[in-house]
Tab-separated table of C-alpha atoms and ligand atoms in Angstrom:
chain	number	residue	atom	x	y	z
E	1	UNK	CA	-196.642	-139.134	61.602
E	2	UNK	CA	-199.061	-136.389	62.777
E	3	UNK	CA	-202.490	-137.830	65.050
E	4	UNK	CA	-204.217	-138.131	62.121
E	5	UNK	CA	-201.784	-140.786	60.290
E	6	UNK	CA	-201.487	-142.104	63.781
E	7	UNK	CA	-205.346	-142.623	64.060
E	8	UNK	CA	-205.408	-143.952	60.493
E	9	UNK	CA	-202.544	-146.700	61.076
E	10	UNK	CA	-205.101	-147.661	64.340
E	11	UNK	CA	-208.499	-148.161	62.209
E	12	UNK	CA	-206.231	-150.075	59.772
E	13	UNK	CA	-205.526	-152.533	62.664
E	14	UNK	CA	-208.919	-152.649	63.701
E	15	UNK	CA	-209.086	-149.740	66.730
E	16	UNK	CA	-210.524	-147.096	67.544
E	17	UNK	CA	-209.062	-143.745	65.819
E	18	UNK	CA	-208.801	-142.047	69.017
E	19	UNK	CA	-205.879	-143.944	69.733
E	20	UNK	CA	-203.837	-141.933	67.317
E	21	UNK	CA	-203.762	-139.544	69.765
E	22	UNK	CA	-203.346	-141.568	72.663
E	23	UNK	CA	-199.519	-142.729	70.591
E	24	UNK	CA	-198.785	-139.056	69.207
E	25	UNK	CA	-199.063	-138.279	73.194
E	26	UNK	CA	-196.853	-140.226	74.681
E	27	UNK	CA	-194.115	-139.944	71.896
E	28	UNK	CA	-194.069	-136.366	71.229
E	29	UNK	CA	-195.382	-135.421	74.741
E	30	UNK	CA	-193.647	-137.630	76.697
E	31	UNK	CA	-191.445	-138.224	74.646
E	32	UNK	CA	-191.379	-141.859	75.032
E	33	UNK	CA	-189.231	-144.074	72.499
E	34	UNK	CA	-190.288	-147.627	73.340
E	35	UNK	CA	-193.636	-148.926	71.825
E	36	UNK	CA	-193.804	-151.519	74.652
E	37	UNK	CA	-193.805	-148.071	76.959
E	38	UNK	CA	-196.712	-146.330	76.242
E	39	UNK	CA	-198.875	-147.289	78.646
E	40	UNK	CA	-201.699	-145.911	77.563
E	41	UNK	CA	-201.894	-148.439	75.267
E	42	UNK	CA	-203.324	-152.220	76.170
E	43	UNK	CA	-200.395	-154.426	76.721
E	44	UNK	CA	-201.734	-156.527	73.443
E	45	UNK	CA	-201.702	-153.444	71.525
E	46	UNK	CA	-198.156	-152.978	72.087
E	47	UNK	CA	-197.449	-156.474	71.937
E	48	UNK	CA	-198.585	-156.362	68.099
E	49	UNK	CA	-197.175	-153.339	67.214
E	50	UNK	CA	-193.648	-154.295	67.913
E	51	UNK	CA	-194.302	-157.495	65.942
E	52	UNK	CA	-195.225	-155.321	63.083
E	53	UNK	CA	-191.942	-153.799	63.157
E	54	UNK	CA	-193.488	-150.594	64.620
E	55	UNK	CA	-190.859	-148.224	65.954
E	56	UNK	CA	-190.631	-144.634	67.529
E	57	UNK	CA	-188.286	-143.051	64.573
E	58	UNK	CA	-185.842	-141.133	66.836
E	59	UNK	CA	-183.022	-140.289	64.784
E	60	UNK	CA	-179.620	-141.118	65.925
E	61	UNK	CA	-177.010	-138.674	66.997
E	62	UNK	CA	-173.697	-140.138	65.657
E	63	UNK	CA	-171.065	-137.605	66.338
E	64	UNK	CA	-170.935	-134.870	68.743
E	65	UNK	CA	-168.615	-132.067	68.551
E	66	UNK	CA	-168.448	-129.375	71.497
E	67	UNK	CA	-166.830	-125.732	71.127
E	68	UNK	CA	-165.111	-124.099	73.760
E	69	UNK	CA	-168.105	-122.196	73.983
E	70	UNK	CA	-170.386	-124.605	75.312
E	71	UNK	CA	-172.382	-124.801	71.331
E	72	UNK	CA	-172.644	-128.800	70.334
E	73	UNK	CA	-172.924	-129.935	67.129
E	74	UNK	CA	-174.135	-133.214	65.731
E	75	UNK	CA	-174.331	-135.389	63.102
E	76	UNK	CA	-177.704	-136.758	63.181
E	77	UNK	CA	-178.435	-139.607	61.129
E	78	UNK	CA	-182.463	-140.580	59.791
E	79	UNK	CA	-183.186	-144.264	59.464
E	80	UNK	CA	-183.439	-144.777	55.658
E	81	UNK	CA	-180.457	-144.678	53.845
E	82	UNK	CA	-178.167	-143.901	56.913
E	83	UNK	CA	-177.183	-140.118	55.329
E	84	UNK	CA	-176.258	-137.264	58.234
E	85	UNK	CA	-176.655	-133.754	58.271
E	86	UNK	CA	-176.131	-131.753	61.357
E	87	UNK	CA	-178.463	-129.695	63.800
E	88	UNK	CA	-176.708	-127.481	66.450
E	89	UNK	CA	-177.584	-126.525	70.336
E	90	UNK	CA	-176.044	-123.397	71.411
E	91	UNK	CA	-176.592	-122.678	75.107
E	92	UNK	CA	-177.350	-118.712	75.662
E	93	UNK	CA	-178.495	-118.586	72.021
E	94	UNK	CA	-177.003	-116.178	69.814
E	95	UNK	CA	-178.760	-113.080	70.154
E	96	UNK	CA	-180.593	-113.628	66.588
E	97	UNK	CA	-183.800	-113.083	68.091
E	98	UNK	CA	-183.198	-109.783	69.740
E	99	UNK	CA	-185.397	-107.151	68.587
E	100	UNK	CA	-187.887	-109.410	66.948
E	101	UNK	CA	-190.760	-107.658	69.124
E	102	UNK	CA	-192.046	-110.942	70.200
E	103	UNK	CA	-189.329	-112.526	73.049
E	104	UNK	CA	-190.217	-112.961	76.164
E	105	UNK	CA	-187.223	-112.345	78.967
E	106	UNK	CA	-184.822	-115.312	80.613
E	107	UNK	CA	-186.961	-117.517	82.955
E	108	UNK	CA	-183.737	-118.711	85.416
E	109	UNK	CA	-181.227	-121.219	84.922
E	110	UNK	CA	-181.609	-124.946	84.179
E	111	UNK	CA	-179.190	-127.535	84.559
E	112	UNK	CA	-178.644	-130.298	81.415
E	113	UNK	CA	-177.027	-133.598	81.370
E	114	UNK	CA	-173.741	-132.791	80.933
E	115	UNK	CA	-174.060	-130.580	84.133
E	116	UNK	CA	-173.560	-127.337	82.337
E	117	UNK	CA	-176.347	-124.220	83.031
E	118	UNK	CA	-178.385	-122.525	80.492
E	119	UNK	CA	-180.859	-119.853	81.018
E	120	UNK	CA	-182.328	-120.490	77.485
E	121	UNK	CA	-180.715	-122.441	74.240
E	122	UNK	CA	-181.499	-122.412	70.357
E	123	UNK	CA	-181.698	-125.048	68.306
E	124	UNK	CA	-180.485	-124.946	64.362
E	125	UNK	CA	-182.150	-127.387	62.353
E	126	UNK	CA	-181.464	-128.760	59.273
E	127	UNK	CA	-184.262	-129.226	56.427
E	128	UNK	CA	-182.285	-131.157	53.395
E	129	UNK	CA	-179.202	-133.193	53.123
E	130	UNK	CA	-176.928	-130.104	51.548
E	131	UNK	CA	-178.268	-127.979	49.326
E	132	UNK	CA	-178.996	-126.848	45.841
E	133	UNK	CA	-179.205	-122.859	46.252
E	134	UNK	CA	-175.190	-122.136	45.458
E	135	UNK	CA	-174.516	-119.518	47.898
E	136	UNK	CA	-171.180	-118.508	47.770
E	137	UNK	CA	-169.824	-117.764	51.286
E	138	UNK	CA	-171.841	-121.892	52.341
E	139	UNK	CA	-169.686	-124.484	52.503
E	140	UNK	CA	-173.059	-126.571	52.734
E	141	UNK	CA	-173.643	-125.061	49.085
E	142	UNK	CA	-170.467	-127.451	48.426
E	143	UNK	CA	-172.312	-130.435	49.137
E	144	UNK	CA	-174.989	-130.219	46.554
E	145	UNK	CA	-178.869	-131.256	46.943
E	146	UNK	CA	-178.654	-135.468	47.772
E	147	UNK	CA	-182.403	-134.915	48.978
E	148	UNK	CA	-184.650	-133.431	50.876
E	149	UNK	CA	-185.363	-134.293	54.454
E	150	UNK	CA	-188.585	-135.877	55.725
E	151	UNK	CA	-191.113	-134.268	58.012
E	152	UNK	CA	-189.875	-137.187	60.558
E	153	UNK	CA	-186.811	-136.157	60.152
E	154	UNK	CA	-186.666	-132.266	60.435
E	155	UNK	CA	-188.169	-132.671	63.557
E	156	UNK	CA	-186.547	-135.669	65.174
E	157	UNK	CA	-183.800	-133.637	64.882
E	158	UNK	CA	-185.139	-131.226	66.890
E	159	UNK	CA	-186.489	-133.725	69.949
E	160	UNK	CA	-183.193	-135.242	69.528
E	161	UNK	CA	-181.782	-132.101	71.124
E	162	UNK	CA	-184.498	-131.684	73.792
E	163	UNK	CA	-183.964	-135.136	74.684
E	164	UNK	CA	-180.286	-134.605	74.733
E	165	UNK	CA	-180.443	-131.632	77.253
E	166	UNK	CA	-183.446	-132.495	79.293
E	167	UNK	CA	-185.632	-129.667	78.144
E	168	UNK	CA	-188.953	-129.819	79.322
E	169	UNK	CA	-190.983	-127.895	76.567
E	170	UNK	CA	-193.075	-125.017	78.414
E	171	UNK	CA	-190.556	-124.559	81.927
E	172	UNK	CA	-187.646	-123.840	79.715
E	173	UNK	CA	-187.045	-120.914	77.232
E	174	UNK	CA	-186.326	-122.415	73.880
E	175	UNK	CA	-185.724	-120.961	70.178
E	176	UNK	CA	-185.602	-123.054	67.216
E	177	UNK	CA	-184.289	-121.534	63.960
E	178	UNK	CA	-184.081	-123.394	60.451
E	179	UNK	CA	-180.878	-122.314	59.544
E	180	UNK	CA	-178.705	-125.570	59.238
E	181	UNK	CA	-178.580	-126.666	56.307
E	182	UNK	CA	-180.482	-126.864	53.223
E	183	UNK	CA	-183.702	-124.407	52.068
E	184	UNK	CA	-186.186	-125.110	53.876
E	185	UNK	CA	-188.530	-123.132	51.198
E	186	UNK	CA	-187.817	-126.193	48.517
E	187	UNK	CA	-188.818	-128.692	51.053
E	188	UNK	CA	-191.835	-126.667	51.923
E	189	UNK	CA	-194.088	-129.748	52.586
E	190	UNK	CA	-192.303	-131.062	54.700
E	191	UNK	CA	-190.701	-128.274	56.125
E	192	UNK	CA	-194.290	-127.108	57.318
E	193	UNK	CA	-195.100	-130.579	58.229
E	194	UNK	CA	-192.131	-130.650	60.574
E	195	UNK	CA	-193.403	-127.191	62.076
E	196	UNK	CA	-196.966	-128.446	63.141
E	197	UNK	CA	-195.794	-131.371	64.388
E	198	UNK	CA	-193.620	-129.308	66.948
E	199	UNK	CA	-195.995	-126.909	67.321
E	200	UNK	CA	-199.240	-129.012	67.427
E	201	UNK	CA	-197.670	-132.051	69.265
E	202	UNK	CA	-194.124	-131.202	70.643
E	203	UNK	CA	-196.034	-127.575	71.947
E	204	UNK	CA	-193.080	-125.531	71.037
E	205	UNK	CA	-194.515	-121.971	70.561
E	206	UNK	CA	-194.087	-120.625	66.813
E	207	UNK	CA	-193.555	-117.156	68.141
E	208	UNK	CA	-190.084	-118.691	68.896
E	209	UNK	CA	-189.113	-120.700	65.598
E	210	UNK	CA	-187.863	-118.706	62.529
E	211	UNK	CA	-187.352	-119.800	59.208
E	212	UNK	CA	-184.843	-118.203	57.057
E	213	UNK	CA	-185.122	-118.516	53.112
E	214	UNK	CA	-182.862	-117.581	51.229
E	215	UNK	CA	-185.106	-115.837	49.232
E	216	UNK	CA	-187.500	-118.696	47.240
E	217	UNK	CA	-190.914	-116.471	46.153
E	218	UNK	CA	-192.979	-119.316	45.948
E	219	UNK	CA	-192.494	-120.234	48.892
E	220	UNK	CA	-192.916	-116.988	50.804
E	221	UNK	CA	-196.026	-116.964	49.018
E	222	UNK	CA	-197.105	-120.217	50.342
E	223	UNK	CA	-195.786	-119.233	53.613
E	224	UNK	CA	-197.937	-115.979	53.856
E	225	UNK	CA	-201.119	-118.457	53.808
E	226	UNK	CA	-200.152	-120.156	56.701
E	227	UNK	CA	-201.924	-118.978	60.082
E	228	UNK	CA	-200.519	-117.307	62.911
E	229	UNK	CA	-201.040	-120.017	65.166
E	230	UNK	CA	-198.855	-122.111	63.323
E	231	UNK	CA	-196.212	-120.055	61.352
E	232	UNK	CA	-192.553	-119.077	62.553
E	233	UNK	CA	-191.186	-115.962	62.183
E	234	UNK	CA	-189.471	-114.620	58.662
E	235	UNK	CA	-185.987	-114.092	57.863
E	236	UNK	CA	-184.476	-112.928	54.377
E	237	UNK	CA	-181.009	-113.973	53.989
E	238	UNK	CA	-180.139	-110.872	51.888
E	239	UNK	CA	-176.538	-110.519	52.716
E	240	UNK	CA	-176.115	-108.001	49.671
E	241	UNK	CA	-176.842	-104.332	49.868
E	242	UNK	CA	-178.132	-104.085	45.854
E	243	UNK	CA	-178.806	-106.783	42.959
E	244	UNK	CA	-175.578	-106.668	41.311
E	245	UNK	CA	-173.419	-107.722	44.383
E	246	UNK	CA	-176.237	-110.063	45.637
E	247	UNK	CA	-176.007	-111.507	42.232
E	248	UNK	CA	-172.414	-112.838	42.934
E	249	UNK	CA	-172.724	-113.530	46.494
E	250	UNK	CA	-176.285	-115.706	45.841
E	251	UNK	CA	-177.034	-116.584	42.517
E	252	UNK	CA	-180.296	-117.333	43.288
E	253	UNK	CA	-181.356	-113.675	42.900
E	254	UNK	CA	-180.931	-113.866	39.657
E	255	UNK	CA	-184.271	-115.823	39.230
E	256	UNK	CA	-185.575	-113.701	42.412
E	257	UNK	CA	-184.026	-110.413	42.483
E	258	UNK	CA	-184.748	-108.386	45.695
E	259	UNK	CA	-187.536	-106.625	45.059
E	260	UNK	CA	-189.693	-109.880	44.185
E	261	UNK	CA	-188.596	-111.295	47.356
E	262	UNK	CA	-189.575	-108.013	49.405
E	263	UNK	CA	-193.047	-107.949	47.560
E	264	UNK	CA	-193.853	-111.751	48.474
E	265	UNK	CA	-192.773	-110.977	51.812
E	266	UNK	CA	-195.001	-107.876	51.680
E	267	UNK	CA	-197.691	-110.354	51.840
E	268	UNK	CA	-197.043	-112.316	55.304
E	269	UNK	CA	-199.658	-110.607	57.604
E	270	UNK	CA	-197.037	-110.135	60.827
E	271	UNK	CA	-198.357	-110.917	64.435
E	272	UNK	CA	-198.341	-107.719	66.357
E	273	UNK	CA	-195.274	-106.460	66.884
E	274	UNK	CA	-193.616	-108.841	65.070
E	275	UNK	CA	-190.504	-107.211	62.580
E	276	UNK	CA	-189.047	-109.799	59.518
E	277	UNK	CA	-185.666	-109.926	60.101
E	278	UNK	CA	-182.945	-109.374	57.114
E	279	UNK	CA	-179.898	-111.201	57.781
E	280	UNK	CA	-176.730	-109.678	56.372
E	281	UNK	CA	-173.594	-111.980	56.311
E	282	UNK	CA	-170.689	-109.268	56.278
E	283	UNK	CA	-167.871	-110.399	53.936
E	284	UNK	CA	-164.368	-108.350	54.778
E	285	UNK	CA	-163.990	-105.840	51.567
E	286	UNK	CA	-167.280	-107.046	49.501
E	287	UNK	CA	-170.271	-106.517	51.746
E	288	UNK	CA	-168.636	-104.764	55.101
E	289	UNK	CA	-167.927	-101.239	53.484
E	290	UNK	CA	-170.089	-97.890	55.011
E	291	UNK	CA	-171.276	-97.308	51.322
E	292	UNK	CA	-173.106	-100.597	51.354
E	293	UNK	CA	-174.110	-100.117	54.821
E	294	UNK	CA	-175.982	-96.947	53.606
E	295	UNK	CA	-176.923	-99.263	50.692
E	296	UNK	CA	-178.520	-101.366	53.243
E	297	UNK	CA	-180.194	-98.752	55.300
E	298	UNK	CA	-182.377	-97.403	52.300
E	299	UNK	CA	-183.030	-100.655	51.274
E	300	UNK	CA	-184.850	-101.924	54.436
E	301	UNK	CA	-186.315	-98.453	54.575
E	302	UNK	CA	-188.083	-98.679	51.090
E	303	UNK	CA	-189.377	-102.022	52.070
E	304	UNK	CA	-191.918	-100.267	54.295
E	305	UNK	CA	-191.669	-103.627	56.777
E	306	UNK	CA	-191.228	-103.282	60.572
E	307	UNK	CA	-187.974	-105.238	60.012
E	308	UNK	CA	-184.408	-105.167	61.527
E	309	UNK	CA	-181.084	-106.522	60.679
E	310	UNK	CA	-178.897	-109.261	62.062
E	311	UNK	CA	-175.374	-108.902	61.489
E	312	UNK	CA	-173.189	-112.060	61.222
E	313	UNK	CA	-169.516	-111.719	60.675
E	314	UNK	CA	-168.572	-114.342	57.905
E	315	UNK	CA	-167.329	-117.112	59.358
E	316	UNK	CA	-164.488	-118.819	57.958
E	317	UNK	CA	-164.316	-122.170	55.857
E	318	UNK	CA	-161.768	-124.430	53.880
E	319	UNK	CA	-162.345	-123.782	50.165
E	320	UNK	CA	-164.520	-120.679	50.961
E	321	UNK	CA	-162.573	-117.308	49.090
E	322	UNK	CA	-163.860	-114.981	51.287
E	323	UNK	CA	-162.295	-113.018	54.542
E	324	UNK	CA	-163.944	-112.327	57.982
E	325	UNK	CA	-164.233	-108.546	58.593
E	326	UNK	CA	-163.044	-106.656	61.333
E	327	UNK	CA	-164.589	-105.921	64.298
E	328	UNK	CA	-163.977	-101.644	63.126
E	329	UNK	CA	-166.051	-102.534	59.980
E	330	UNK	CA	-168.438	-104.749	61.971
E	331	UNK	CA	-169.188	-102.216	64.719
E	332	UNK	CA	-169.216	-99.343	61.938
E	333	UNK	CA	-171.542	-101.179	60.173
E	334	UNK	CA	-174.128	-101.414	62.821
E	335	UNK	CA	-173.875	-98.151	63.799
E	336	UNK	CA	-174.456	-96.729	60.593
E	337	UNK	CA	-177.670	-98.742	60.514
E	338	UNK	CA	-178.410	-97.874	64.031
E	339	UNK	CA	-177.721	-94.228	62.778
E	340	UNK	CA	-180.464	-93.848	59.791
E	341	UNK	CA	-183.060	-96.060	62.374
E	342	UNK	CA	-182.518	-99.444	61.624
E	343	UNK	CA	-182.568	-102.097	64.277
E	344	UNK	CA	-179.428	-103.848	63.848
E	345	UNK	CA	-177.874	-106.429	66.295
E	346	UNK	CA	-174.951	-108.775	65.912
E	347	UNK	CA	-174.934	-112.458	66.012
E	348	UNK	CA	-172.701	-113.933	67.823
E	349	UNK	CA	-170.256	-116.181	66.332
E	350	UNK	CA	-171.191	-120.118	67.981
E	351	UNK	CA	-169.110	-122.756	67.557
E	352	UNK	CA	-167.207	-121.833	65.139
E	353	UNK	CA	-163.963	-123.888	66.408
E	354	UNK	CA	-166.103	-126.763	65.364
E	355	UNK	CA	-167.429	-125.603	62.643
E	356	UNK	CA	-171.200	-125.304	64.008
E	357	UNK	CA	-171.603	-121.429	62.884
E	358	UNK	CA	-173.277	-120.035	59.910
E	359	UNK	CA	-172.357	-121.144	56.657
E	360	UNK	CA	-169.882	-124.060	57.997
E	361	UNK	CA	-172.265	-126.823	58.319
E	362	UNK	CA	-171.248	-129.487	55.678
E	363	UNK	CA	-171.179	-133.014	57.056
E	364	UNK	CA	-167.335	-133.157	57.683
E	365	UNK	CA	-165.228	-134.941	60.174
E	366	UNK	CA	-162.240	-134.798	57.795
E	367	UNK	CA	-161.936	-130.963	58.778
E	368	UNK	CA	-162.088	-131.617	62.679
E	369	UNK	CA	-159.037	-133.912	62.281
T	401	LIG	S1	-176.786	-120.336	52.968
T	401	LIG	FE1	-178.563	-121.689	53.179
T	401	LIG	S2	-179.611	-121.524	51.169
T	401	LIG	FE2	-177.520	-120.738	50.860
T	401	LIG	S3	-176.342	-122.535	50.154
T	401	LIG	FE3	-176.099	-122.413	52.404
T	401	LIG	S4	-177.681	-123.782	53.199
T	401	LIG	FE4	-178.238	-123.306	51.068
């Protein structure tokens, strides 16, 4: 609930509005979970609310899984019908926001729970229980829509993981990227809710949350209304260099091909500075080859956007037909980017021993064992 549900839940009980605020303060603030501890709030107040039934809806994290790398990933369940998906903290980040024009540098080291030091961590959030866009190289895609996430529950996720790791939202350097799983662009309601709650309430800064689509028009053009104060930065999953390959890879671009998605995103007025970033899954022999890197280059070119390119080597899943390149094709990729003036950087690979990194999220324990 944003302050303004909260406040409308008070006058239904007889108080003042104003006490919306007082609540959306101490549980997205404080980050309290405990009705009976917000003690702001007159001890009757409380009293009744827990009677009600009243609750702070943290979800629950259910399963951890930790990578050699120091990159967790969870199962996080909601609280209505008890379905997971999974959200992933990767200490150190992984480079995805290089290059976006708008980063600020490391701020020191902080020390979490489990004793380990990060300078600065991203979170990957998930915005529907699998998903319905069939993109080939996703073993999320194998899971099929069961339904779209709340706004509760796209960002409980999200204070889950602060909560988790002790970060205190304005002393520690924190990216958020929606990126698990699902598309967030057909859950744009509640996607967007999610956002100003973090933003408005949690206080994350927007200038370091980006939302990648994987190319919905409608919803870029809904997105371009939304104001700087409160919109995250734009990524294009285009991981194709032309229509016809894109085509197999995403189906989707079929009903958007990529110059409908460039022209919505044509309309997004960018903060200063600020570049869209096109991310580019390489697939070993279909996508990883210098001709479509050249593809690729003229491409972003003829979009006319300040824009660069994250590379992500494909990483591998059960039932996925596709092969990881090599690091030659990777690092000739980028450079033939580099070379006609793209900004290109590589992603690192997180997690991927637990299956946390792109394209492997799908709810499974069975492959861990
Ligand atoms: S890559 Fe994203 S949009 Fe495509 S199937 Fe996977 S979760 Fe859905």
């Amino acid at each position: 609930m944003n302050v303004s549900e909260l406040g409308e839940v008070m006058t239904s009980l007889g108080e003042p509005k104003w006490r919306g605020r007082q609540i959306a303060e101490a549980i997205y603030r404080q980050r309290i979970v405990d009705v009976e501890e917000i003690s702001t709030l007159p001890k009757g107040l409380r009293q009744k609310l827990t009677s009600m039934g009243w609750r702070v809806g943290r979800p629950t994290v259910v399963q951890v899984f930790t990578s050699v790398d120091g990159t967790e990933r969870y199962l996080v369940q909601g609280q209505l019908d008890g379905l997971t998906v999974e959200t992933v903290w990767m200490p150190e980040g992984d480079e995805g926001e290089t290059g976006d024009g708008l980063d600020g540098e490391s701020e020191g080291g902080t020390e979490d729970r489990t004793g380990r030091k990060w300078d600065r961590g991203t979170i990957c959030d998930s915005s529907q229980v699998g998903c319905a866009v069939s993109c080939q190289f996703c073993l999320t895609a194998k899971l099929g829509l069961q339904r779209n996430l709340t706004v509760g529950e796209i960002a409980g996720q999200v204070v889950a993981v602060l909560d988790r790791h002790g970060v205190e939202v304005g002393r520690d350097r924190v990216n958020l990227v929606y990126m698990g799983m699902g598309e967030p662009f057909l859950n744009y309601d509640n996607f967007m809710g999610a956002v100003r709650l973090l933003v408005e309430e949690v206080g994350l800064s927007p200038q370091r949350m980006t939302v990648s689509t994987s190319g919905i028009v409608p919803g870029i053009q809904r997105f371009a209304e939304e104001g700087p104060e409160i919109r995250p930065k734009l990524a294009i999953s285009l991981n194709a260099p032309n229509d016809e390959v894109r085509s197999e890879v995403m189906p989707i671009n079929r009903k958007w091909p990529i110059e409908q998605v460039v022209d919505a995103v044509r309309g997004v007025r960018l903060r200063a500075k600020e570049r869209i970033t096109f991310e580019y899954v390489l697939l070993g022999g279909v996508t990883d080859q210098p001709k479509h890197a050249a593809e690729v280059a003229g491409l972003v070119r003829r979009t006319g956007l300040p824009a660069k390119v994250n590379l992500i080597a494909w990483n591998p899943g059960p039932g996925v037909p596709y092969a990881t390149p090599s690091n030659d094709a990777v690092e000739t990729f980028r450079g033939a980017l580099r070379s006609a003036g793209i900004p290109a950087y590589l992603r690192r690979p997180r997690g991927r021993d637990i299956y946390a990194a792109c394209g492997q999220l799908k709810r499974t324990m069975e492959q861990m064992n």
